[in-house]
Coordinates of C-alpha atoms in Angstrom, one line a residue:
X18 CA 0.0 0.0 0.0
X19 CA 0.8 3.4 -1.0
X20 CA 1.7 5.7 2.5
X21 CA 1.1 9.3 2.1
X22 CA 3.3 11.2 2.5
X23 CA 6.2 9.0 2.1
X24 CA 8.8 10.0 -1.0
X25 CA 9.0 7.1 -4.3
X26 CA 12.5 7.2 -5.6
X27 CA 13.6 9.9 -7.6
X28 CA 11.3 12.5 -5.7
X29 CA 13.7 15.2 -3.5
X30 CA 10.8 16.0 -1.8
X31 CA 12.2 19.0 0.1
X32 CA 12.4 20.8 -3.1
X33 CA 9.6 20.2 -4.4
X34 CA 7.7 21.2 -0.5
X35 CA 9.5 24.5 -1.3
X36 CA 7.1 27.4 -1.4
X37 CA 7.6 30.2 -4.0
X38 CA 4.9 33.1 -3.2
X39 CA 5.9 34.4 -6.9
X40 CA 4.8 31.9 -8.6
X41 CA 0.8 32.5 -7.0
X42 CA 1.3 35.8 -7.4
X43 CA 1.4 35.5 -10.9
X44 CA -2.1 33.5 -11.0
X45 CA -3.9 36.1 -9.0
X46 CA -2.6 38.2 -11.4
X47 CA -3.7 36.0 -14.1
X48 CA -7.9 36.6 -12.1
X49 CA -7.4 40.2 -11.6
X50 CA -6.9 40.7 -15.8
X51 CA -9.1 38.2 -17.2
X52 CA -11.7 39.0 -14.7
X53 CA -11.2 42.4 -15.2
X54 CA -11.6 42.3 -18.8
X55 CA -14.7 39.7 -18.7
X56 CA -16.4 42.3 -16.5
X57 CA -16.1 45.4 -19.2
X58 CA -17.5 42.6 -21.9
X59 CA -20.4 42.0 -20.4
X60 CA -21.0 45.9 -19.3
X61 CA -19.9 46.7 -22.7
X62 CA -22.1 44.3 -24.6
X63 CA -26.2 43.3 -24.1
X64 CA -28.4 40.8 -25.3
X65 CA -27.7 37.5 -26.5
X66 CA -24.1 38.1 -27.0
X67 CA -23.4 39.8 -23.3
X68 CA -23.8 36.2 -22.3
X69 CA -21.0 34.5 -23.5
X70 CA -18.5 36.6 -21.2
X71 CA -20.7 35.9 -18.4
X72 CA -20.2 31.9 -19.2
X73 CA -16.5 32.7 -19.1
X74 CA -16.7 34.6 -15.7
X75 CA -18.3 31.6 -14.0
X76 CA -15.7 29.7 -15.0
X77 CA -13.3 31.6 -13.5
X78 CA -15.2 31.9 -10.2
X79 CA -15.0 28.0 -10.4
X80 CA -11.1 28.0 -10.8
X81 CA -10.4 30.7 -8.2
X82 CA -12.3 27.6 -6.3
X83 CA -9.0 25.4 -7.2
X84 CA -6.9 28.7 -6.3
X85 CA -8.5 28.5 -2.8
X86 CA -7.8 24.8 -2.2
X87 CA -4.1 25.8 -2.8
X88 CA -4.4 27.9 0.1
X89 CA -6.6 25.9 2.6
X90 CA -3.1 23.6 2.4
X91 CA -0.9 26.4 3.2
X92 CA 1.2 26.0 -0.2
X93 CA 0.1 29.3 -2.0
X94 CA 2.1 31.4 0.8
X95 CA 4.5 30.6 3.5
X96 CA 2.1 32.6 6.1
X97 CA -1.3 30.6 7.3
X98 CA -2.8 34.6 7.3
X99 CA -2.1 35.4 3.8
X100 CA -3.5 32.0 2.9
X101 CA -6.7 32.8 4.8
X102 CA -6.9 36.2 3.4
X103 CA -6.5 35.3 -0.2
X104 CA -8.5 32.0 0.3
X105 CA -11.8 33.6 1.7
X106 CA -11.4 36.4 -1.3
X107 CA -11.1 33.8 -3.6
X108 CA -14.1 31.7 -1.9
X109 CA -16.8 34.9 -2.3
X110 CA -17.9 34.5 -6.2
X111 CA -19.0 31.2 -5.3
X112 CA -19.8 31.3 -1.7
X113 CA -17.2 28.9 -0.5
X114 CA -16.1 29.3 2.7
X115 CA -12.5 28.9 3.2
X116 CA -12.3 27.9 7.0
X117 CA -15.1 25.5 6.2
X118 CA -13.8 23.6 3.2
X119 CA -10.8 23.7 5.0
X120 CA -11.6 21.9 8.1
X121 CA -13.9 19.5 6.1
X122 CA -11.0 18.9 3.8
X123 CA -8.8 17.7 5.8
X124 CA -11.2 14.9 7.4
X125 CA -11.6 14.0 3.6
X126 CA -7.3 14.0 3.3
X127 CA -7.6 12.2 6.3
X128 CA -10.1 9.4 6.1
X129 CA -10.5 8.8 2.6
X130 CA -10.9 5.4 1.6
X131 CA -12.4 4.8 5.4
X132 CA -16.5 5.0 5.7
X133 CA -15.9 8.2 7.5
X134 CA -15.0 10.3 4.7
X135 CA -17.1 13.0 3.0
X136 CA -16.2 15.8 0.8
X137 CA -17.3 19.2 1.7
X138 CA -19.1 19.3 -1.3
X139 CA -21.6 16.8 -0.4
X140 CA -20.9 13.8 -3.8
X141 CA -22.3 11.3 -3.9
X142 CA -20.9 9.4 -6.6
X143 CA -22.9 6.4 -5.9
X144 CA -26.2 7.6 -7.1
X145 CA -24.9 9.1 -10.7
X146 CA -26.4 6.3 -12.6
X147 CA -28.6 8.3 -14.8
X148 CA -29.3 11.6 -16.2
X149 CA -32.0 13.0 -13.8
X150 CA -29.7 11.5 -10.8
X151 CA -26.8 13.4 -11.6
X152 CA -28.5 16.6 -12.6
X153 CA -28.7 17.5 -8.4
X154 CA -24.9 16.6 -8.4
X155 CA -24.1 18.9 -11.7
X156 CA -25.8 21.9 -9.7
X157 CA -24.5 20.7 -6.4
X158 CA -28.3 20.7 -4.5
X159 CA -26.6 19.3 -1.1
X160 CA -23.9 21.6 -0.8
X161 CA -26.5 25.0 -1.2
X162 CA -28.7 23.0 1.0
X163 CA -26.4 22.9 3.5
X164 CA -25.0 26.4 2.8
X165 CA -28.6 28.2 3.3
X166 CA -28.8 26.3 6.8
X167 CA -24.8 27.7 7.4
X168 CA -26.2 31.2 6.7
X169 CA -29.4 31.2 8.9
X170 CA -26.7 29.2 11.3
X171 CA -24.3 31.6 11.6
X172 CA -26.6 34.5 11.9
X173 CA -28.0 32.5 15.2
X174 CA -24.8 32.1 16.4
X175 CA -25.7 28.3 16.7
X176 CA -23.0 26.7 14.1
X177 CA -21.3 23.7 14.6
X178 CA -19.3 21.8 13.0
X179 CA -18.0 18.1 14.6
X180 CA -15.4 18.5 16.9
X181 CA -13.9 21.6 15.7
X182 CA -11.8 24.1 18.1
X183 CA -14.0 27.1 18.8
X184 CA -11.4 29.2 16.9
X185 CA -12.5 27.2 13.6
X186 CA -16.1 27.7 14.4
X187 CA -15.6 31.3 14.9
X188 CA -13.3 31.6 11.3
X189 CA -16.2 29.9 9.9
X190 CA -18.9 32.1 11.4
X191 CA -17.0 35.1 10.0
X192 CA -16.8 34.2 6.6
X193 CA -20.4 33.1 6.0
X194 CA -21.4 36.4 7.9
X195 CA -19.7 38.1 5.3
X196 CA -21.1 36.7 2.5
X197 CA -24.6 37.2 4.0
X198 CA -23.4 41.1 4.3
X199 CA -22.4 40.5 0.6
X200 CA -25.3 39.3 -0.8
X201 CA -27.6 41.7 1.3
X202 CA -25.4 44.9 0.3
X203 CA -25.5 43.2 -3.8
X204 CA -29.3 43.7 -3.3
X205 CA -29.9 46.7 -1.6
X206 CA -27.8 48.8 -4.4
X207 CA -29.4 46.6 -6.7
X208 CA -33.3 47.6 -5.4
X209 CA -32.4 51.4 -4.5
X210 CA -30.4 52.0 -7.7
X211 CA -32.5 49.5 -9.7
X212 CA -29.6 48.1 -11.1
X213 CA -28.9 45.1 -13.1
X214 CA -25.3 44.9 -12.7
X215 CA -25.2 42.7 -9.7
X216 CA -27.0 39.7 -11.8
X217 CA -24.6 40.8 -14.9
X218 CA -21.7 40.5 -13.0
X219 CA -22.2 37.9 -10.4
X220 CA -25.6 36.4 -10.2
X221 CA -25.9 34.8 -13.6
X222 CA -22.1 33.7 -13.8
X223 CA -22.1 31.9 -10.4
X224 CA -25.2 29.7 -11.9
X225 CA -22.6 28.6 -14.6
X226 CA -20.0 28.2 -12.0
X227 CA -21.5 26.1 -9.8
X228 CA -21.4 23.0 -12.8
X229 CA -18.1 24.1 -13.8
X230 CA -16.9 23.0 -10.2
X231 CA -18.7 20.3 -10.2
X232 CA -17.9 18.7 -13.5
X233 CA -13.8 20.0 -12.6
X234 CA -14.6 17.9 -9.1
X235 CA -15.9 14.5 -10.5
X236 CA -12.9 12.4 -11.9
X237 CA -11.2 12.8 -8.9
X238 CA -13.1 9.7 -6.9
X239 CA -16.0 8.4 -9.1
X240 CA -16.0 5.1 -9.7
X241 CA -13.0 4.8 -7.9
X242 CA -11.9 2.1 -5.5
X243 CA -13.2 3.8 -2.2
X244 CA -12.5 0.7 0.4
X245 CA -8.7 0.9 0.4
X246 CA -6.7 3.8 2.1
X247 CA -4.4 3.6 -1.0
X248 CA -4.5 6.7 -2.7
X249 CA -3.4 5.0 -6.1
X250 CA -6.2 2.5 -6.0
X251 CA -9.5 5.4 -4.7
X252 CA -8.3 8.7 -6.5
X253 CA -8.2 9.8 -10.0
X254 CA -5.9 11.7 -12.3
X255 CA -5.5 12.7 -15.4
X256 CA -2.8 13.8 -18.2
X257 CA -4.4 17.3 -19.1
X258 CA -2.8 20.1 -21.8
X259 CA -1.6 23.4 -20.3
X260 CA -4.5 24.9 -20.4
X261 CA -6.7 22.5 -18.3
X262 CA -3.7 22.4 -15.9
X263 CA -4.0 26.1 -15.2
X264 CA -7.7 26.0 -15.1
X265 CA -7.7 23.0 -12.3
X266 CA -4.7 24.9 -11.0
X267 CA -2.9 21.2 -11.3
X268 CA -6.1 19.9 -9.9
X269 CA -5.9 16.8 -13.1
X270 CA -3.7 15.4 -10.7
X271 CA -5.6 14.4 -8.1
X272 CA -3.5 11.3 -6.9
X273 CA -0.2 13.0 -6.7
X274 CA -2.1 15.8 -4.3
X275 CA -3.4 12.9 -2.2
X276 CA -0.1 11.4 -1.8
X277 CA 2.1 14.8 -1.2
X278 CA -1.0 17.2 -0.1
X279 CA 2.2 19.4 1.4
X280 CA 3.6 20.0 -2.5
X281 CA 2.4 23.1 -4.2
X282 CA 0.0 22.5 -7.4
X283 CA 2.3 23.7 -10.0
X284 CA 5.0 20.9 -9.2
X285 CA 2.7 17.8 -9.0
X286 CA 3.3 17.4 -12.4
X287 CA 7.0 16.3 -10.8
X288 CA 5.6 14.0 -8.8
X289 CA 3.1 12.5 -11.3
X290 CA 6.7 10.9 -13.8
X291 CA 7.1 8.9 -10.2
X292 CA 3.8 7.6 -9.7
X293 CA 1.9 7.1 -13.2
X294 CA 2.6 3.9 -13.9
X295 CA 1.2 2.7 -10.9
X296 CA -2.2 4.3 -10.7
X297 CA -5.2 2.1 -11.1
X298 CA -7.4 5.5 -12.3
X299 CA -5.0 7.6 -15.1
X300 CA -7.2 9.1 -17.9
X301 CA -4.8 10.8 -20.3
X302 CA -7.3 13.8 -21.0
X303 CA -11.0 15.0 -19.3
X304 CA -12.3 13.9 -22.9
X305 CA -11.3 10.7 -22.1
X306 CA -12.8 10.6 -18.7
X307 CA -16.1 12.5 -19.7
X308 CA -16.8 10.6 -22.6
X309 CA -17.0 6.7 -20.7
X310 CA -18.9 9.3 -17.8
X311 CA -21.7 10.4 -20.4
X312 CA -21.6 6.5 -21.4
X313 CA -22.2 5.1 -18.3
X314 CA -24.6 7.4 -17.6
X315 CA -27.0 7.5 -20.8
X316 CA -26.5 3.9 -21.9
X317 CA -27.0 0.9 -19.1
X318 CA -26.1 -1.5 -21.6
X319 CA -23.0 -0.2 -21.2
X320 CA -20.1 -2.1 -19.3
X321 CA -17.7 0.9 -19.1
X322 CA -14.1 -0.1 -17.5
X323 CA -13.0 2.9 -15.2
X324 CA -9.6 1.0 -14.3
X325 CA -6.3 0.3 -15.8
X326 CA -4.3 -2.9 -15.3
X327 CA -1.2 -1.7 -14.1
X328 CA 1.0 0.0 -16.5
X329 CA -1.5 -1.1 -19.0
X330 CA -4.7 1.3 -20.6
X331 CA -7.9 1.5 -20.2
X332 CA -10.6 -1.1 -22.4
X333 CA -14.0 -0.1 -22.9
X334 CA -16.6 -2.9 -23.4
X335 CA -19.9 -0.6 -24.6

């Protein structure tokens, strides 16, 4: 069995552990512009064609998701603060708390492959076995569930969450606080100025984020093996181009995080050369993955193979 945590051969792990601020620096950067420039589109544009920017914006709320798990593990910046700070920015388009995900995520680092893990986001892969099943998982009906109830929640003062420290409980508080204040100060400008620009610029592009994170989220553990603790044998990941590498912030390997959780995203890719050919789940793009998902799910007379024999490919029998 596979330890996290514990180096292959070939990996100089303390280099690759090495943070270098610089280098997220550059992908908030990266936000700030294409944000930016998505924002004048759809001010500068209406109708029909106003749309397509706003499509683009979600997506970007969705991968400033990916950003923000980078810094609920500490490797986006040396200091715990600045990874907060950035992380609960980064969590508001979407209304992801950061001290929330965080202390759920690491129970899910911690007990996956163990009847006590759950993802923050609430899959559950085992009931995507048709269209209208996986519909509530594409707009991720749980999680919002579950986030109205945080809201109301945290405005009580009555949030728990497991056998968190109260110093978590009151991070947590905070952030969904905030986002309450957001939202409520989004439409009070919006009713007294009777404004669109609120649904322009957030509203309608977080409705197209919310299945862009949850189709980015998928591969990593469907039809995976979930009853070992062997993170080669229950997670996913997936050879991806340069462009879907900097969308999932390095997110396509999923394994390699699971293994080394304490490398930064942008040298996974390191890590992947030592582990590949050992993975029982290695798609070599999200074509590959999506196209035996949309299989399995509109054809049951399909006998789709999720898993490679060892060094081997994948077979399809459909």
């Amino acid at each position: 069995m596979i330890r996290v945590g514990v180096a292959a051969p070939g990996i100089n792990l303390g280099a690759l552990v090495k943070i270098r601020k610089h280098r997220f620096h550059r992908k908030m950067v990266a936000v700030i512009v294409v944000t930016s420039l998505l924002s004048w589109l759809i001010l500068a544009t209406s109708g029909v064609l106003s749309i397509i920017p706003m499509i683009l914006l979600g997506m970007m709320f969705a991968h400033c998701i990916e950003l923000q798990h980078q810094c609920l593990h500490h490797t986006a910046y040396r200091s715990k603060r600045w990874n907060r700070f950035i992380g609960v920015l980064l969590g508001l388009p979407s209304l992801v708390s950061f001290s929330d995900f965080q202390y759920s995520h690491m129970r899910h680092h911690r007990h996956l492959g163990t009847p006590k893990d759950k993802e923050f986001f609430d899959h559950d892969y085992e009931s995507l076995s048709s269209v209208w099943k996986f519909l509530p998982h594409l707009f991720l009906v749980p999680y919002h569930k579950a986030l109205v109830h945080s809201f109301f929640d945290a405005l009580r003062g009555k949030l728990k969450r497991g056998d968190a420290m109260p110093k978590v409980i009151r991070k947590i508080r905070t952030e969904y606080l905030l986002m309450v204040l957001m939202l409520v100060g989004m439409a009070t400008v919006s009713v007294v100025f009777q404004t669109w620009i609120f649904v322009k610029l957030w509203f309608i592009p977080f409705l197209f984020s919310i299945p862009t994170h949850a189709l980015v989220e998928l591969p990593e553990h469907f039809a995976c093996d979930g009853q070992t603790p062997d993170v080669l044998k229950n997670t996913r990941s997936i050879r991806a181009g340069k462009l879907a590498i900097w969308f999932t912030n390095g997110n396509n390997y999923h394994a390699e995080h699971h293994w080394l959780p304490s490398v930064p995203t942008d040298k996974l890719e390191e890590v992947h050369q030592s582990l590949a050919n050992g993975m029982n789940y290695l798609d070599e793009s999200y074509w590959s993955f999506y196209r035996k998902f949309f299989t399995h799910l509109l054809s049951r007379k399909s006998n789709v193979v999720w898993s490679k024999p060892v060094g081997g490919d994948y077979e399809s029998n459909s």
